[in-house]
Coordinates of C-alpha atoms in Angstrom, one line a residue:
M1 CA -78.7 6.7 2.6
S2 CA -78.8 8.6 -0.6
A3 CA -81.9 10.2 -2.0
N4 CA -82.7 11.4 -5.5
Y5 CA -83.2 15.1 -6.0
R6 CA -84.1 16.6 -9.3
Y7 CA -84.3 20.1 -10.6
A8 CA -87.1 21.5 -12.8
R9 CA -86.7 25.0 -14.2
N10 CA -89.9 27.1 -13.9
D11 CA -89.6 28.5 -17.4
S12 CA -92.6 27.6 -19.5
G13 CA -92.2 25.5 -22.7
A14 CA -89.2 23.5 -21.5
P15 CA -89.9 19.8 -22.2
E16 CA -88.1 17.0 -20.5
R17 CA -86.6 19.3 -17.9
D18 CA -85.4 16.4 -15.7
K19 CA -83.5 14.8 -18.6
R20 CA -82.0 18.2 -19.6
L21 CA -80.7 19.1 -16.2
G22 CA -79.9 15.7 -15.0
V23 CA -80.1 14.2 -11.5
I24 CA -77.3 14.7 -8.9
Q25 CA -77.1 12.6 -5.8
L26 CA -76.0 14.1 -2.5
S27 CA -75.8 12.3 0.9
S28 CA -79.0 13.3 2.8
G29 CA -78.8 16.4 0.7
L30 CA -79.6 18.7 -2.0
A31 CA -78.7 18.8 -5.7
I32 CA -77.1 22.0 -6.8
L33 CA -77.5 23.8 -10.0
L34 CA -75.9 27.2 -10.4
L35 CA -76.3 29.9 -13.1
V36 CA -73.0 31.7 -13.1
L37 CA -72.5 35.3 -14.2
T38 CA -69.2 36.7 -15.3
G39 CA -69.1 40.0 -17.0
S40 CA -72.1 39.9 -19.4
L41 CA -71.9 36.1 -19.9
Y42 CA -74.3 33.7 -18.3
Y43 CA -73.6 30.0 -17.7
V44 CA -75.6 27.1 -16.4
F45 CA -73.5 24.3 -15.0
A46 CA -73.7 21.5 -12.5
V47 CA -70.9 21.4 -9.9
R48 CA -70.1 18.0 -8.8
L49 CA -69.4 18.2 -5.1
F50 CA -68.4 15.8 -2.4
P51 CA -71.4 14.7 -0.3
I52 CA -72.9 17.6 1.6
E53 CA -74.7 17.0 4.9
V54 CA -78.1 18.7 4.7
H55 CA -80.2 18.8 7.8
N56 CA -83.9 18.0 7.8
S57 CA -84.7 21.6 8.4
M58 CA -83.4 22.4 4.8
P59 CA -86.9 22.1 3.3
Y60 CA -88.2 24.8 5.6
M61 CA -85.4 27.3 5.0
T62 CA -85.9 30.4 2.8
P63 CA -84.6 30.4 -0.7
E64 CA -82.0 33.0 0.2
T65 CA -80.8 31.0 3.2
I66 CA -80.5 27.9 1.0
A67 CA -78.5 29.8 -1.6
L68 CA -76.2 31.2 1.0
S69 CA -75.7 27.8 2.6
M70 CA -74.7 26.3 -0.8
Q71 CA -72.1 29.1 -1.5
P72 CA -69.3 27.9 0.8
A73 CA -69.5 24.3 -0.5
V74 CA -69.4 25.4 -4.1
S75 CA -66.6 27.9 -3.5
K76 CA -64.5 25.2 -1.7
S77 CA -65.1 22.8 -4.5
L78 CA -63.9 25.4 -7.0
A79 CA -60.9 26.2 -4.9
D80 CA -59.7 22.6 -5.1
R81 CA -60.0 22.4 -8.9
R82 CA -57.0 22.9 -11.1
F83 CA -56.0 22.9 -14.7
T84 CA -52.7 21.9 -16.3
L85 CA -51.7 24.7 -18.8
Q86 CA -49.6 23.5 -21.6
V87 CA -47.8 26.6 -23.0
D88 CA -45.7 25.9 -26.1
G89 CA -44.9 22.4 -24.8
K90 CA -44.2 23.5 -21.2
E91 CA -46.6 22.6 -18.4
T92 CA -47.7 24.7 -15.4
E93 CA -50.5 24.4 -12.9
F94 CA -53.5 26.8 -12.7
R95 CA -55.3 26.1 -9.4
L96 CA -58.6 28.0 -9.1
G97 CA -58.1 28.6 -5.4
D98 CA -54.9 30.5 -6.0
F99 CA -56.8 33.1 -7.9
A100 CA -59.8 33.3 -5.5
F101 CA -62.4 31.7 -7.7
T102 CA -65.6 31.7 -5.7
A103 CA -69.3 31.4 -6.3
S104 CA -71.7 33.7 -4.6
P105 CA -75.5 34.0 -4.8
H106 CA -77.0 36.8 -6.9
E107 CA -79.9 38.8 -5.5
D108 CA -81.5 39.1 -9.0
G109 CA -81.1 35.4 -9.8
H110 CA -83.9 33.5 -11.6
C111 CA -85.7 30.6 -9.9
E112 CA -85.1 26.9 -10.0
E113 CA -87.4 24.3 -8.5
V114 CA -85.9 21.7 -6.2
V115 CA -87.8 18.5 -5.9
F116 CA -86.9 16.5 -2.7
T117 CA -88.2 13.9 -0.3
N118 CA -88.9 15.4 3.1
A119 CA -88.4 13.8 6.6
E120 CA -91.8 12.1 6.3
G121 CA -90.9 10.5 3.0
K122 CA -93.2 12.8 1.0
E123 CA -92.1 14.5 -2.2
E124 CA -92.0 18.3 -2.0
T125 CA -90.9 21.1 -4.3
K126 CA -89.1 24.3 -3.3
T127 CA -88.2 27.2 -5.4
I128 CA -84.7 28.6 -4.9
T129 CA -82.5 31.2 -6.5
T130 CA -79.6 29.6 -8.4
K131 CA -78.0 32.4 -10.3
G132 CA -74.8 33.7 -8.9
N133 CA -71.6 35.5 -9.6
L134 CA -68.4 33.6 -10.5
C135 CA -65.8 35.8 -8.9
F136 CA -62.0 35.7 -9.2
N137 CA -59.0 37.9 -8.7
E138 CA -58.4 39.3 -12.2
T139 CA -55.2 41.1 -11.1
A140 CA -53.7 37.8 -9.9
V141 CA -54.6 36.0 -13.2
H142 CA -53.0 38.9 -15.2
D143 CA -49.8 38.6 -13.1
F144 CA -49.7 34.8 -13.6
I145 CA -50.0 35.2 -17.4
Y146 CA -47.3 38.0 -17.3
R147 CA -44.9 35.7 -15.4
L148 CA -45.4 32.9 -17.9
A149 CA -44.9 35.3 -20.9
K150 CA -41.6 36.5 -19.4
E151 CA -40.1 33.1 -20.0
Y152 CA -40.5 33.7 -23.8
G153 CA -39.4 37.3 -24.1
T154 CA -40.6 40.8 -23.1
P155 CA -44.3 40.7 -22.1
M156 CA -46.8 43.1 -23.5
V157 CA -47.6 45.8 -20.9
A158 CA -51.2 47.2 -21.1
P159 CA -51.9 50.9 -20.4
R160 CA -52.3 51.6 -16.7
Y161 CA -52.6 54.5 -14.2
K162 CA -51.4 55.3 -10.8
I163 CA -53.0 57.6 -8.2
D164 CA -50.9 59.5 -5.7
G165 CA -53.0 61.9 -3.7
D166 CA -54.5 64.4 -6.1
K167 CA -52.3 63.4 -9.0
M168 CA -53.0 60.6 -11.5
T169 CA -50.3 59.4 -13.9
V170 CA -51.5 57.5 -17.0
Y171 CA -48.9 55.3 -18.6
K172 CA -48.8 54.2 -22.2
G173 CA -48.7 50.5 -22.9
S174 CA -45.9 48.7 -24.8
D175 CA -46.0 45.9 -27.3
G176 CA -44.5 42.5 -26.5
V177 CA -45.4 38.8 -26.2
G178 CA -48.0 37.2 -24.1
I179 CA -50.9 34.9 -23.6
D180 CA -54.4 36.1 -24.7
Y181 CA -56.0 36.8 -21.4
D182 CA -59.6 36.9 -22.7
A183 CA -59.2 33.7 -24.6
L184 CA -57.7 31.9 -21.6
I185 CA -60.4 33.1 -19.2
S186 CA -63.1 32.2 -21.7
T187 CA -61.7 28.7 -22.0
V188 CA -61.4 28.3 -18.2
L189 CA -65.1 29.4 -17.7
E190 CA -66.3 27.1 -20.5
R191 CA -64.4 24.2 -18.8
I192 CA -65.9 25.0 -15.4
K193 CA -69.3 25.1 -17.1
A194 CA -68.7 21.6 -18.5
D195 CA -66.9 20.3 -15.3
D196 CA -64.0 19.5 -17.6
Y197 CA -60.5 19.9 -16.0
S198 CA -58.5 18.3 -18.7
P199 CA -55.3 20.2 -19.8
I200 CA -55.6 23.5 -21.6
R201 CA -53.3 24.1 -24.5
T202 CA -52.3 27.7 -25.3
K203 CA -49.2 29.5 -26.7
V204 CA -47.3 32.7 -26.5
V205 CA -48.0 35.1 -29.3
P206 CA -47.0 38.7 -30.2
L207 CA -49.4 41.1 -28.6
T208 CA -50.0 44.8 -29.4
A209 CA -50.7 47.0 -26.5
P210 CA -54.1 48.7 -26.7
E211 CA -54.4 52.4 -26.9
V212 CA -55.0 54.4 -23.7
D213 CA -58.8 54.4 -23.0
I214 CA -59.1 57.5 -20.9
D215 CA -62.9 57.2 -20.9
K216 CA -62.7 53.8 -19.3
I217 CA -60.2 55.2 -16.8
Y218 CA -62.6 58.0 -16.0
R219 CA -65.4 55.5 -15.3
E220 CA -63.1 53.6 -13.0
V221 CA -61.7 56.6 -11.1
R222 CA -64.6 59.0 -10.9
C223 CA -66.7 58.5 -7.7
D224 CA -68.7 60.5 -5.2
P225 CA -67.5 60.9 -1.6
S226 CA -69.1 58.5 1.0
D227 CA -68.9 58.7 4.8
A228 CA -67.6 55.8 6.8
Y229 CA -70.0 54.1 9.3
V230 CA -70.2 51.3 11.7
T231 CA -72.8 48.7 12.5
E232 CA -72.8 46.3 15.4
D233 CA -74.2 42.7 15.6
S234 CA -76.3 41.4 18.5
A235 CA -73.1 40.7 20.5
G236 CA -71.8 44.3 20.0
H237 CA -69.1 43.4 17.6
P238 CA -68.4 46.3 15.2
K239 CA -68.3 46.1 11.4
F240 CA -66.8 49.1 9.7
T241 CA -67.6 50.4 6.2
P242 CA -64.7 52.6 5.1
D243 CA -65.1 56.1 3.8
I244 CA -64.6 56.9 0.1
I245 CA -62.8 60.0 -1.1
G246 CA -64.6 61.5 -4.1
K247 CA -62.5 61.8 -7.2
D248 CA -63.0 63.6 -10.5
F249 CA -61.0 65.1 -13.3
D250 CA -61.4 67.1 -16.5
L251 CA -62.1 64.3 -19.0
E252 CA -62.1 66.5 -22.1
A253 CA -58.8 68.1 -21.1
A254 CA -57.3 64.6 -20.5
R255 CA -58.6 63.4 -23.9
N256 CA -57.0 66.4 -25.7
D257 CA -53.7 66.0 -23.9
I258 CA -53.4 62.3 -24.8
A259 CA -54.6 62.8 -28.4
S260 CA -52.2 65.8 -29.0
N261 CA -49.2 64.1 -27.5
P262 CA -49.2 60.5 -28.9
G263 CA -45.5 60.2 -28.6
K264 CA -45.4 60.6 -24.8
S265 CA -45.0 57.6 -22.6
K266 CA -47.1 59.0 -19.7
W267 CA -49.5 61.8 -18.9
S268 CA -50.2 63.7 -15.7
V269 CA -53.8 64.3 -14.7
K270 CA -54.9 66.6 -11.9
L271 CA -57.6 65.1 -9.7
T272 CA -60.3 67.0 -7.8
L273 CA -60.7 65.3 -4.4
T274 CA -63.8 65.7 -2.3
Y275 CA -63.4 64.4 1.2
P276 CA -66.2 62.8 3.2
E277 CA -67.4 64.3 6.4
V278 CA -66.8 61.1 8.4
S279 CA -63.6 59.2 8.0
L280 CA -63.0 55.5 8.9
K281 CA -60.5 56.7 11.6
Q282 CA -63.3 58.7 13.2
V283 CA -65.8 55.8 13.4
R284 CA -63.1 53.3 14.6
A285 CA -61.6 55.7 17.2
P286 CA -64.0 55.0 20.1
Y287 CA -63.2 51.3 19.9
C288 CA -59.4 51.7 20.4
L289 CA -58.6 48.7 18.2
D290 CA -55.0 49.4 17.3
V291 CA -52.2 48.4 19.7
L292 CA -49.9 51.4 20.1
S293 CA -47.5 49.9 22.6
T294 CA -47.2 47.1 25.1
C295 CA -44.7 46.3 27.9
T296 CA -44.4 43.2 30.2
T297 CA -42.6 42.7 33.5
S298 CA -42.3 39.6 35.7
Y299 CA -43.2 39.4 39.4
R300 CA -42.4 35.7 39.7
G301 CA -40.8 35.0 43.1
S302 CA -42.7 37.9 44.8
S303 CA -44.3 37.3 48.2
P304 CA -48.1 36.7 48.3
E305 CA -48.5 40.2 49.8
R306 CA -46.6 41.8 46.9
I307 CA -48.5 39.8 44.4
N308 CA -51.7 41.0 45.9
N309 CA -50.6 44.6 45.6
V310 CA -49.4 44.4 42.0
E311 CA -52.7 42.8 40.9
R312 CA -54.9 45.0 43.0
A313 CA -53.3 48.2 41.5
A314 CA -53.7 46.7 38.0
Q315 CA -57.3 45.8 38.6
N316 CA -58.0 49.3 40.0
I317 CA -56.8 50.9 36.7
N318 CA -58.9 48.5 34.6
T319 CA -62.1 49.2 36.5
Y320 CA -61.7 52.9 37.5
G321 CA -64.9 54.8 37.5
D322 CA -67.4 53.5 35.0
F323 CA -64.8 51.4 33.1
T324 CA -64.8 47.6 33.3
D325 CA -61.9 46.3 31.2
G326 CA -59.6 49.3 30.7
Y327 CA -59.2 53.0 31.3
I328 CA -60.3 55.2 28.4
L329 CA -58.4 58.5 28.2
Q330 CA -59.9 61.0 25.9
P331 CA -57.7 63.5 23.8
G332 CA -56.3 66.1 26.1
E333 CA -57.1 64.2 29.3
E334 CA -54.4 63.4 31.9
F335 CA -53.9 60.0 33.7
S336 CA -52.9 60.2 37.4
F337 CA -51.6 56.9 38.8
N338 CA -52.4 57.9 42.4
N339 CA -55.9 59.1 41.6
V340 CA -56.8 56.0 39.7
V341 CA -55.2 53.4 41.9
G342 CA -56.2 55.1 45.1
Q343 CA -54.6 55.3 48.5
R344 CA -52.6 52.3 49.6
T345 CA -54.4 51.2 52.8
E346 CA -55.5 47.9 54.3
K347 CA -59.1 49.1 53.8
N348 CA -58.5 49.5 50.1
G349 CA -57.3 45.9 49.8
F350 CA -53.5 46.5 49.9
M351 CA -51.0 44.6 52.1
K352 CA -47.7 45.3 53.6
A353 CA -44.7 44.4 51.5
P354 CA -41.1 45.7 51.0
V355 CA -40.8 49.3 49.8
Y356 CA -37.6 51.4 49.1
V357 CA -36.8 54.2 51.6
S358 CA -33.7 56.3 51.9
S359 CA -32.0 53.8 54.3
G360 CA -32.8 50.8 52.1
S361 CA -36.1 49.0 52.3
T362 CA -38.9 48.6 54.8
E363 CA -42.4 47.2 55.0
G364 CA -45.3 49.4 53.8
Y365 CA -48.8 49.1 52.5
G366 CA -48.9 48.7 48.7
G367 CA -45.3 47.6 48.5
G368 CA -44.7 46.4 44.8
I369 CA -47.2 48.7 43.1
C370 CA -44.3 50.7 41.6
Q371 CA -43.9 47.7 39.3
V372 CA -47.3 48.6 37.8
S373 CA -46.4 52.3 37.4
T374 CA -43.0 51.3 35.8
T375 CA -44.6 48.9 33.4
L376 CA -47.2 51.5 32.4
Y377 CA -44.5 54.2 32.1
C378 CA -42.6 52.1 29.6
A379 CA -45.8 51.5 27.5
A380 CA -46.5 55.3 27.6
L381 CA -43.0 56.1 26.4
Y382 CA -43.3 53.7 23.4
A383 CA -46.8 55.1 22.6
N384 CA -45.1 58.5 22.5
L385 CA -47.5 60.0 25.1
K386 CA -46.7 63.2 26.9
I387 CA -45.2 62.4 30.4
T388 CA -46.3 65.2 32.8
E389 CA -44.9 63.7 36.1
R390 CA -42.5 60.9 36.7
H391 CA -39.9 60.1 39.4
N392 CA -37.1 57.5 39.4
H393 CA -36.5 55.1 42.3
I394 CA -33.8 55.8 44.9
Y395 CA -32.1 52.6 43.9
I396 CA -31.9 50.4 40.8
I397 CA -34.9 48.1 40.6
H398 CA -34.6 44.4 39.4
Y399 CA -38.0 43.6 37.9
W400 CA -37.2 45.9 34.9
P401 CA -33.8 45.4 33.3
T402 CA -33.6 48.9 31.8
A403 CA -32.6 51.2 34.6
G404 CA -33.6 54.8 33.8
C405 CA -37.1 53.7 32.6
D406 CA -38.7 53.2 35.9
A407 CA -41.4 55.2 37.7
T408 CA -41.9 55.3 41.5
V409 CA -45.0 56.6 43.2
D410 CA -45.8 57.6 46.8
W411 CA -49.2 58.6 47.9
G412 CA -49.4 62.3 48.6
H413 CA -45.9 63.0 47.4
L414 CA -44.9 61.3 44.1
D415 CA -47.2 60.6 41.3
F416 CA -46.9 59.2 37.8
R417 CA -48.9 61.2 35.2
F418 CA -49.2 61.4 31.4
R419 CA -51.5 63.1 29.0
N420 CA -53.2 61.8 25.9
D421 CA -51.9 64.3 23.3
K422 CA -53.1 62.2 20.4
E423 CA -56.1 63.0 18.1
Y424 CA -58.2 60.1 19.3
P425 CA -59.0 58.3 22.5
I426 CA -56.6 55.7 24.0
K427 CA -57.3 52.7 26.2
I428 CA -55.1 51.6 29.0
Q429 CA -55.4 48.0 30.0
L430 CA -53.4 45.9 32.5
T431 CA -53.4 42.1 32.3
W432 CA -51.6 39.5 34.4
E433 CA -51.0 35.8 33.9
N434 CA -48.4 33.4 35.2
K435 CA -46.9 36.2 37.4
K436 CA -46.3 38.4 34.3
L437 CA -47.8 41.9 34.2
T438 CA -48.5 43.5 30.8
A439 CA -49.5 47.1 30.1
T440 CA -51.1 47.6 26.7
I441 CA -52.1 51.0 25.2
T442 CA -54.5 50.8 22.3
G443 CA -56.0 53.5 20.2
T444 CA -56.0 54.6 16.5
E445 CA -52.9 53.8 14.5
D446 CA -51.0 57.0 13.7
G447 CA -47.7 55.6 12.2
I448 CA -45.8 56.8 15.3
T449 CA -43.2 54.4 16.9
A450 CA -40.5 55.1 19.4
K451 CA -37.3 53.5 20.7
L452 CA -35.2 54.2 23.8
E453 CA -31.5 54.5 24.3
R454 CA -29.6 55.3 27.5
D455 CA -26.2 56.6 28.5
I456 CA -24.6 55.4 31.8
E457 CA -22.5 58.3 32.8
D458 CA -21.3 57.4 36.3
I459 CA -21.0 54.3 38.4
V460 CA -20.6 54.4 42.2
P461 CA -19.6 51.1 44.0
F462 CA -21.7 49.8 46.9
D463 CA -20.5 49.1 50.5
T464 CA -20.8 45.7 52.2
V465 CA -21.9 45.3 55.8
Y466 CA -22.3 42.2 58.0
K467 CA -25.1 41.6 60.5
R468 CA -26.0 38.8 62.9
P469 CA -28.7 36.4 61.8
N470 CA -32.2 36.6 63.3
A471 CA -35.6 35.1 62.9
D472 CA -36.4 37.3 59.8
N473 CA -32.9 37.1 58.4
P474 CA -31.4 33.6 58.6
E475 CA -27.7 32.6 58.3
G476 CA -26.4 33.3 54.8
K477 CA -29.0 35.7 53.6
I478 CA -27.7 38.5 51.4
S479 CA -29.7 41.6 50.4
G480 CA -28.8 44.7 48.4
G481 CA -25.6 45.1 46.6
D482 CA -26.4 47.5 43.8
K483 CA -24.0 50.0 42.3
G484 CA -25.1 53.6 42.0
K485 CA -25.6 54.9 38.5
T486 CA -26.3 58.2 36.7
I487 CA -28.3 57.5 33.6
T488 CA -29.6 59.6 30.7
V489 CA -32.4 58.2 28.6
W490 CA -33.1 59.3 25.0
K491 CA -36.2 58.7 23.0
Y492 CA -36.1 58.5 19.2
V493 CA -39.5 59.1 17.6
Y494 CA -40.4 57.8 14.1
Q495 CA -43.3 58.7 11.8
D496 CA -43.9 55.8 9.3
G497 CA -40.3 54.6 9.8
K498 CA -38.7 58.0 9.4
L499 CA -36.9 59.7 12.3
I500 CA -38.7 62.9 13.2
E501 CA -37.4 63.6 16.8
K502 CA -34.6 62.8 19.2
K503 CA -35.4 63.9 22.7
K504 CA -33.7 63.6 26.1
I505 CA -36.5 62.4 28.4
S506 CA -34.7 61.8 31.8
Y507 CA -31.5 62.3 33.7
D508 CA -31.6 60.1 36.8
Q509 CA -29.2 59.4 39.7
Y510 CA -29.5 56.1 41.5
K511 CA -27.8 55.7 44.9
P512 CA -25.6 52.6 45.6
L513 CA -27.5 50.1 47.7
T514 CA -25.4 48.6 50.5
K515 CA -24.9 44.9 50.4
T516 CA -25.9 43.2 53.7
I517 CA -24.7 39.8 54.6
Y518 CA -26.2 37.9 57.6
T519 CA -23.7 35.5 59.1
K520 CA -22.3 34.2 62.3
N521 CA -18.9 33.7 60.7
L522 CA -17.6 37.2 60.5
P523 CA -14.7 37.5 58.0
E524 CA -11.3 38.5 59.5
G525 CA -11.0 42.2 59.9
E526 CA -14.7 42.9 59.5
E527 CA -17.1 44.1 62.2
Y528 CA -20.9 43.8 62.6
S529 CA -22.9 46.8 61.6

């Protein structure tokens, strides 16, 4: 059911206000009148929207809340609007959403009176703020016009500047052809005001590049330094406000340089930079938001006991000490796998599962946790952390395809350790799902990436032995059968894509693992072991 809503401006001396502003019908809703500000121009226009559902609580909302609630609907309506531009007989589309046209409430807006019928059927009046900013991406509009002009010749290039550190380069413009930006935008705004989206006719004309306005550039560039800071909502989600580096330059000297060298195509201006005391990296650092590396291995097919051990070790890392969802390692601190995971005992929740020993494999508490240390070792390598202790397995492992990048541990004897040698904290987090284990290291992005390469220098064949089947090893079971290998692993470290270091990180020797076949049918010439 539709209800009539009318607006009455609260300016004095404005007769027949309802006739002047008109009546807009919205389903169960609110008629919207916006006063749009762009630059120094003010517009009053009625935006015709699709029906907006307005709850009965609307009459009791504050003017600011009403204005904010109208904003998304108005912005969406603008985004869907489009003009057909006819440029010297050719047509192209100008869709407002492609250039980020949006309407936003303005805190200094004047007041409008909204007359509505409340839930009890009584007429009420509420005063709301209806003035807002009409925002759009000016750079995108300029680029759009520039591309159109290129079809008709060499476009005019306006003066511009580029900042690189403490150096600013000011470029002189060049004459050419183009479409008058100000005239086109003025037409677009007038059409939005009138809710008129009929074709806009324009043409390409010769344009003279304006002179360099160094005073305008100074107003745009000059700024005071400002510290970054963070605020959190009620749920603890952070919102970061970035730092601003203060910039200044000698305006008088720049004026004189440009005026005395009119034939130059560009001028170099030295900037004075003032750095804030608190950077965005500093306020983001404790949250460890950037993924520095990640590594995943599969333990599908493992026994229930081994699955328990893998997930128990991963959980111990996530919840070590006061941590609940990941281990935080401060700069300079060292991570010890044995200290964090704890001794592998039945009391500590570990079960017996196969572990490698010098003679092959046997059952031991915590069997399988080396998959956790190996997965984490890989992540630490890719994050370019300092490895302070690491040992390879006796034999080649199968849950990680890259031999030479594994890390074995043994309580009281062999540990896996690494140090956070970065500037900011890092977070170590283990996750598991569908029998896949993932080690993720997050922190503060530093532009560092790494890749690994390996050289296999020696291969030793394995022996094959035969054994009689038994209750634990039925007929036809085959175990082992891995060649011995000598492997050198190299790490290539990149800073922002540029190679800065090549380093040999390990030289490992893996013994051949005897292949054992359990069978009653001993091949001719073979003997049982």
